[in-house]
Coordinates of C-alpha atoms and ligand atoms in Angstrom, one line a residue:
M157 CA 81.0 121.5 68.7
T158 CA 84.4 120.0 68.2
R159 CA 84.4 116.8 66.1
V160 CA 87.7 115.6 67.3
P161 CA 87.3 112.1 68.6
L162 CA 88.8 111.2 72.0
R163 CA 90.4 107.8 72.8
R164 CA 87.6 105.3 73.4
A165 CA 89.4 104.2 76.6
L166 CA 88.7 107.5 78.2
A167 CA 84.9 107.0 78.2
D168 CA 85.2 104.1 80.7
L169 CA 88.0 105.6 82.8
P170 CA 87.2 105.8 86.4
A171 CA 87.8 109.2 87.9
Y172 CA 90.5 109.7 90.5
V173 CA 88.6 111.2 93.4
P174 CA 90.9 113.4 95.5
G175 CA 90.4 113.4 99.3
A176 CA 87.9 116.1 100.4
R177 CA 89.4 119.5 101.4
P178 CA 88.0 121.6 104.2
P179 CA 85.8 124.4 102.9
V180 CA 87.7 127.8 102.9
G181 CA 87.6 129.3 106.3
A182 CA 86.2 126.2 108.0
Q183 CA 88.1 124.4 110.8
A184 CA 88.5 120.7 109.9
Y185 CA 91.2 118.1 110.1
K186 CA 92.0 116.6 106.7
L187 CA 92.2 112.8 107.2
S188 CA 91.2 112.1 103.6
S189 CA 94.5 111.9 101.6
N190 CA 97.0 110.0 103.8
E191 CA 99.1 113.1 104.0
N192 CA 101.7 113.8 106.7
P193 CA 100.3 116.2 109.3
Y194 CA 103.7 117.8 109.9
P195 CA 105.0 120.8 108.0
P196 CA 108.4 120.5 106.4
L197 CA 111.5 120.6 108.7
P198 CA 113.4 123.9 108.6
T199 CA 116.3 122.2 106.7
V200 CA 113.9 121.1 104.0
M201 CA 112.3 124.5 103.9
A202 CA 115.7 126.1 103.4
A203 CA 116.5 123.7 100.5
I204 CA 113.2 124.6 98.9
A205 CA 114.0 128.3 99.3
D206 CA 117.5 127.8 97.8
A207 CA 116.2 125.9 94.9
A208 CA 113.6 128.6 94.1
V209 CA 116.4 130.9 93.0
D210 CA 117.1 128.6 90.0
V211 CA 113.6 128.1 88.7
N212 CA 114.4 130.0 85.5
R213 CA 116.6 127.0 84.6
Y214 CA 115.5 123.5 83.7
P215 CA 116.3 121.0 86.4
D216 CA 118.8 118.2 86.0
M217 CA 116.8 116.0 83.6
Y218 CA 117.9 112.7 85.2
A219 CA 117.9 113.9 88.8
T220 CA 121.4 112.6 89.1
D221 CA 122.1 113.7 92.6
L222 CA 118.8 112.5 93.9
S223 CA 119.2 109.1 92.2
Q224 CA 122.6 108.8 93.9
A225 CA 121.3 109.9 97.3
V226 CA 118.4 107.4 97.1
A227 CA 120.7 104.6 95.8
Q228 CA 123.1 105.2 98.7
A229 CA 120.2 105.2 101.2
L230 CA 118.9 101.9 99.8
G231 CA 122.2 100.2 99.0
V232 CA 121.5 99.8 95.3
G233 CA 123.2 101.2 92.2
A234 CA 122.2 104.7 91.0
D235 CA 121.5 103.1 87.6
S236 CA 118.6 101.2 89.3
V237 CA 116.8 104.4 90.5
V238 CA 114.4 106.3 88.3
P239 CA 112.9 109.4 90.0
A240 CA 109.6 110.7 88.7
N241 CA 106.9 113.3 89.3
G242 CA 105.5 111.3 92.2
S243 CA 105.4 107.5 92.3
V244 CA 102.0 107.5 90.5
A245 CA 103.9 108.9 87.5
A246 CA 106.6 106.3 88.1
L247 CA 103.9 103.6 87.8
G248 CA 102.7 105.1 84.5
H249 CA 106.3 105.1 83.2
V250 CA 106.8 101.4 84.3
L251 CA 103.6 100.4 82.5
S252 CA 104.4 102.3 79.3
A253 CA 107.9 100.8 79.3
V254 CA 106.5 97.2 79.6
C255 CA 103.0 96.9 78.2
E256 CA 101.9 96.5 74.6
T257 CA 98.3 97.4 73.8
G258 CA 96.0 94.7 75.2
D259 CA 98.5 93.1 77.6
E260 CA 97.1 92.2 81.0
V261 CA 98.0 93.7 84.3
V262 CA 96.9 91.8 87.4
L263 CA 96.0 94.0 90.3
P264 CA 94.3 93.6 93.7
W265 CA 90.9 95.2 94.3
R266 CA 90.0 97.2 96.3
S267 CA 93.4 98.9 96.1
F268 CA 94.9 102.2 95.1
E269 CA 92.4 104.0 92.8
A270 CA 95.2 105.2 90.5
Y271 CA 95.9 101.6 89.3
P272 CA 92.9 101.1 86.9
I273 CA 93.5 104.5 85.5
A274 CA 97.2 104.0 84.9
V275 CA 96.6 100.6 83.4
T276 CA 93.9 101.8 81.0
L277 CA 96.0 104.8 79.9
A278 CA 98.9 102.5 79.1
G279 CA 96.6 100.6 76.7
A280 CA 96.6 97.5 78.9
V281 CA 93.8 95.5 80.4
G282 CA 93.4 95.4 84.2
V283 CA 92.5 92.0 85.8
R284 CA 91.2 92.6 89.3
V285 CA 91.7 90.0 92.0
P286 CA 89.5 90.6 95.1
V287 CA 91.2 91.5 98.4
A288 CA 90.3 89.1 101.2
A289 CA 87.7 90.0 103.8
D290 CA 90.4 90.8 106.4
G291 CA 91.9 93.4 104.0
R292 CA 94.9 91.3 103.0
L293 CA 95.9 90.8 99.4
D294 CA 95.1 87.3 98.1
L295 CA 98.5 86.5 96.5
P296 CA 97.7 82.9 95.6
A297 CA 94.7 84.1 93.7
M298 CA 96.8 86.9 92.1
A299 CA 99.4 84.3 91.0
A300 CA 96.6 82.1 89.6
A301 CA 95.3 85.1 87.6
V302 CA 98.5 85.3 85.6
T303 CA 98.1 84.2 82.0
P304 CA 100.5 84.2 79.0
R305 CA 99.1 87.7 78.3
T306 CA 100.1 89.1 81.7
R307 CA 103.0 91.5 81.6
V308 CA 102.7 93.1 85.1
V309 CA 101.4 92.3 88.5
L310 CA 100.8 95.2 90.9
V311 CA 101.3 94.4 94.6
C312 CA 100.4 97.2 96.9
T313 CA 102.0 96.7 100.3
P314 CA 100.7 98.0 102.7
N315 CA 97.5 98.0 100.7
N316 CA 95.8 101.3 100.2
P317 CA 93.0 101.6 101.5
T318 CA 92.7 98.4 103.6
G319 CA 96.1 98.7 105.3
P320 CA 97.8 95.3 105.9
A321 CA 101.3 94.5 104.6
V322 CA 102.2 91.4 102.5
H323 CA 104.1 88.9 104.6
A324 CA 107.6 87.7 103.6
D325 CA 106.5 84.0 103.2
E326 CA 103.5 85.0 101.0
L327 CA 105.7 87.1 98.8
E328 CA 108.3 84.4 98.4
A329 CA 105.7 81.8 97.4
F330 CA 104.1 84.3 95.0
L331 CA 107.4 85.2 93.3
A332 CA 108.2 81.5 93.0
A333 CA 104.9 81.0 91.2
V334 CA 105.0 83.9 88.8
P335 CA 107.0 83.5 85.6
G336 CA 110.3 85.4 85.5
D337 CA 109.3 87.4 82.5
V338 CA 106.3 89.0 84.3
L339 CA 107.2 92.2 86.1
V340 CA 106.1 92.3 89.7
V341 CA 105.7 95.9 90.9
L342 CA 105.8 96.3 94.7
D343 CA 104.2 99.6 95.5
E344 CA 105.7 100.5 98.8
A345 CA 104.3 104.0 99.2
Y346 CA 103.8 103.4 103.0
V347 CA 106.8 101.2 103.7
E348 CA 108.2 103.5 106.4
F349 CA 105.2 103.0 108.6
V350 CA 105.4 99.2 108.6
R351 CA 106.1 97.6 112.0
D352 CA 104.7 94.0 111.3
P353 CA 107.7 91.7 112.0
L354 CA 106.4 89.3 109.4
A355 CA 106.2 91.9 106.6
A356 CA 108.0 91.3 103.4
D357 CA 111.3 93.1 102.8
G358 CA 110.9 94.7 99.3
L359 CA 114.6 95.5 98.9
A360 CA 115.5 91.8 99.7
A361 CA 112.9 90.7 97.1
F362 CA 114.4 93.2 94.6
A363 CA 117.9 91.8 95.3
A364 CA 116.8 88.2 94.9
H365 CA 114.4 88.5 91.9
P366 CA 115.3 90.4 88.7
N367 CA 111.6 90.8 87.8
V368 CA 110.8 92.9 90.9
V369 CA 110.4 96.6 90.7
L370 CA 109.8 98.8 93.8
L371 CA 107.9 102.1 93.8
R372 CA 108.5 104.5 96.6
T373 CA 107.6 108.1 97.4
F374 CA 108.5 111.2 99.4
S375 CA 104.8 112.1 99.6
K376 CA 103.7 110.2 102.7
A377 CA 106.3 109.5 105.4
Y378 CA 108.5 112.3 104.3
G379 CA 105.8 114.9 103.9
L380 CA 106.5 116.2 100.4
A381 CA 103.1 115.3 98.8
G382 CA 102.8 118.8 97.4
L383 CA 106.2 118.7 95.6
R384 CA 105.6 115.5 93.6
V385 CA 108.6 113.3 93.9
G386 CA 108.9 109.5 94.0
Y387 CA 110.9 106.8 92.2
A388 CA 111.1 103.3 90.8
V389 CA 113.9 100.9 91.7
A390 CA 114.6 98.3 89.0
R391 CA 117.4 96.3 87.5
P392 CA 119.5 98.6 85.3
R393 CA 118.2 97.3 82.0
I394 CA 114.5 97.7 83.1
A395 CA 115.4 101.0 84.8
A396 CA 116.8 102.3 81.5
G397 CA 113.5 101.4 79.8
I398 CA 111.5 103.1 82.5
R399 CA 113.7 106.2 82.1
Q400 CA 113.0 106.3 78.4
A401 CA 109.3 106.5 79.2
T402 CA 109.6 109.4 81.7
T403 CA 108.5 112.9 81.1
P404 CA 111.6 115.1 80.3
F405 CA 112.4 117.3 83.3
G406 CA 109.5 115.7 85.1
V407 CA 110.9 116.2 88.6
S408 CA 111.4 119.9 89.4
G409 CA 114.6 121.2 90.8
V410 CA 112.8 122.3 93.9
A411 CA 111.5 118.7 94.4
Q412 CA 114.9 117.2 93.8
L413 CA 116.6 119.4 96.3
A414 CA 113.9 119.0 98.9
A415 CA 114.0 115.2 98.5
I416 CA 117.8 115.2 98.9
A417 CA 117.5 117.4 102.0
S418 CA 114.9 115.0 103.4
L419 CA 117.3 112.1 103.1
G420 CA 119.8 114.3 105.0
V421 CA 117.5 114.6 108.0
K422 CA 116.1 111.1 107.7
A423 CA 116.5 110.4 111.4
E424 CA 114.4 113.4 112.4
L425 CA 111.7 112.5 109.8
D426 CA 111.7 108.9 111.1
R427 CA 110.9 110.1 114.6
R428 CA 107.8 111.8 113.1
V429 CA 107.0 108.5 111.4
D430 CA 107.3 106.8 114.8
A431 CA 104.8 109.4 116.3
I432 CA 102.3 108.7 113.4
V433 CA 102.7 104.9 114.0
A434 CA 102.0 105.5 117.7
E435 CA 98.9 107.4 116.8
R436 CA 97.8 104.6 114.4
V437 CA 98.2 102.1 117.3
R438 CA 96.0 104.4 119.5
M439 CA 93.4 104.8 116.8
L440 CA 93.2 101.0 116.1
A441 CA 93.1 100.2 119.8
G442 CA 90.4 102.8 120.4
L443 CA 88.3 101.4 117.5
R444 CA 88.7 97.8 118.6
A445 CA 87.8 98.7 122.2
Q446 CA 84.5 100.1 120.8
G447 CA 83.9 96.8 119.1
W448 CA 84.9 97.6 115.6
T449 CA 86.6 95.0 113.4
V450 CA 89.5 96.8 111.6
P451 CA 92.2 95.3 109.4
D452 CA 95.8 95.3 110.8
S453 CA 96.9 98.6 109.2
Q454 CA 100.7 99.0 108.7
A455 CA 100.2 102.4 107.0
N456 CA 99.2 105.9 108.0
F457 CA 95.5 105.1 107.7
V458 CA 92.8 102.7 108.9
W459 CA 89.9 101.1 107.0
L460 CA 86.3 100.8 108.2
A461 CA 84.5 98.4 106.0
L462 CA 81.1 100.2 106.3
G463 CA 79.7 99.0 103.0
E464 CA 76.5 100.9 102.2
D465 CA 76.9 103.1 105.3
A466 CA 80.3 104.5 104.1
T467 CA 79.1 107.8 102.6
E468 CA 76.8 108.6 105.5
F469 CA 79.5 107.9 108.0
A470 CA 81.9 110.2 106.1
E471 CA 79.3 113.0 106.2
R472 CA 79.0 112.5 110.0
C473 CA 82.8 112.8 110.3
T474 CA 82.7 116.1 108.3
R475 CA 80.1 117.6 110.5
A476 CA 82.2 116.6 113.5
G477 CA 85.3 118.3 112.0
V478 CA 87.3 115.5 110.4
M479 CA 87.4 114.9 106.7
V480 CA 87.7 111.2 105.8
R481 CA 87.7 109.4 102.5
P482 CA 84.6 107.3 101.7
F483 CA 84.6 104.7 98.9
A484 CA 80.8 104.5 98.2
G485 CA 79.3 101.2 99.0
D486 CA 82.6 99.8 100.3
G487 CA 84.2 101.5 103.2
V488 CA 85.9 104.6 104.7
R489 CA 89.6 105.2 104.9
V490 CA 90.8 107.5 107.7
S491 CA 94.3 108.9 107.6
V492 CA 96.3 109.1 110.8
G493 CA 97.1 112.7 111.6
E494 CA 96.8 115.0 114.6
P495 CA 95.9 113.4 118.0
E496 CA 93.0 115.9 118.3
A497 CA 91.7 114.5 115.0
T498 CA 91.9 110.9 116.4
D499 CA 89.8 112.0 119.4
I500 CA 87.1 113.5 117.2
L501 CA 87.1 110.4 115.0
L502 CA 86.7 108.1 118.1
E503 CA 83.7 110.2 119.2
V504 CA 82.0 109.7 115.9
T505 CA 82.8 105.9 115.7
Q506 CA 81.5 105.6 119.3
A507 CA 78.2 107.0 118.3
E508 CA 78.0 105.2 114.9
P509 CA 74.9 102.8 114.9
H510 CA 76.3 100.6 112.1
R511 CA 79.6 99.4 113.5
V512 CA 81.5 96.8 111.5
Ligands
PLP954 C1 100.0 107.9 97.9 C2 100.3 106.7 97.1 C3 101.3 106.7 96.1 C4 102.2 107.9 96.0 O1 101.8 108.8 95.2 P1 102.8 110.0 94.8 O2 102.5 110.1 93.3 O3 104.2 109.6 95.0 O4 102.4 111.2 95.6 C5 101.6 105.5 95.4 N1 101.0 104.4 95.7 C6 100.0 104.3 96.6 C7 99.4 103.0 96.9 C8 99.7 105.4 97.3 O5 98.7 105.4 98.2

């Protein structure tokens, strides 16, 4: 028996539950992890193959070319971009750059399950503010939860797993209410899927407010979840602090080149995003026509607030051939993927006795 003590915080750490995978050899659509259903484009595949030749070398530690490519795409300075091993890692670096032990981080709940873990590992204390019944973040309540001990507020827009995006007027009122020395992190993992004309513009908020940081990723819209690459966008002084907290050589050379190649074929990737958005519209319309009440998702997933029936519903989906993501006692998140998968889902929801 080892007598080495582990950090006390680990005992209470919630587990990150990955989306279920189909059993080996079984046919099932994986709608459980908000992944992109399309394989990489040939150009991106070629970049990955080219980069493989150099894996005996360490990558560019600061991902200079990628930072520049992202900066150019967003219209910000390259010194504002901090690439990381996925935007979940970027969030961890942001928190370790800003939080002292015991500082408070205000976050919506239910929201991205990585948040409570990242906050606890950073030595900070999470303050959860309930998401409204319609799946929208309650920004006035989040602003009211800010205390002198608050260092960071996490704003997930669109919110995973409920789906709605924060509106521009809500965000402006929120940013006006939050003190300028509190960092506001806009997690925009699904920003490419947003079509709500009232949705907040994260880049505009970043330009107008020095305490705003954006998190973005190549995992969802651009289909590179398996390569792990995302980034933070922050004012140069904050970005330098986040960079200090990053894992050395955290973004592999393969990931860097694949991300750069993806930006090069952005128009083609955006057409795939349009197709996924069209499929989301069809899924939402199908559910509503069956009598379901579903939040206005602006992401590549929809939320069924099934409460106690969540787990059983997910099991029914699995038996029908689609894997979805249950949050026990709360609801089920269904990613938008192949049209055939939507058809199966709509058959299961049609037969579900406990519609919400
Ligand atoms: C998927 C997701 C991320 C991105 O994760 P990566 O580490 O970049 O793969 C970040 N935030 C939210 C809310 C997500 O759902």
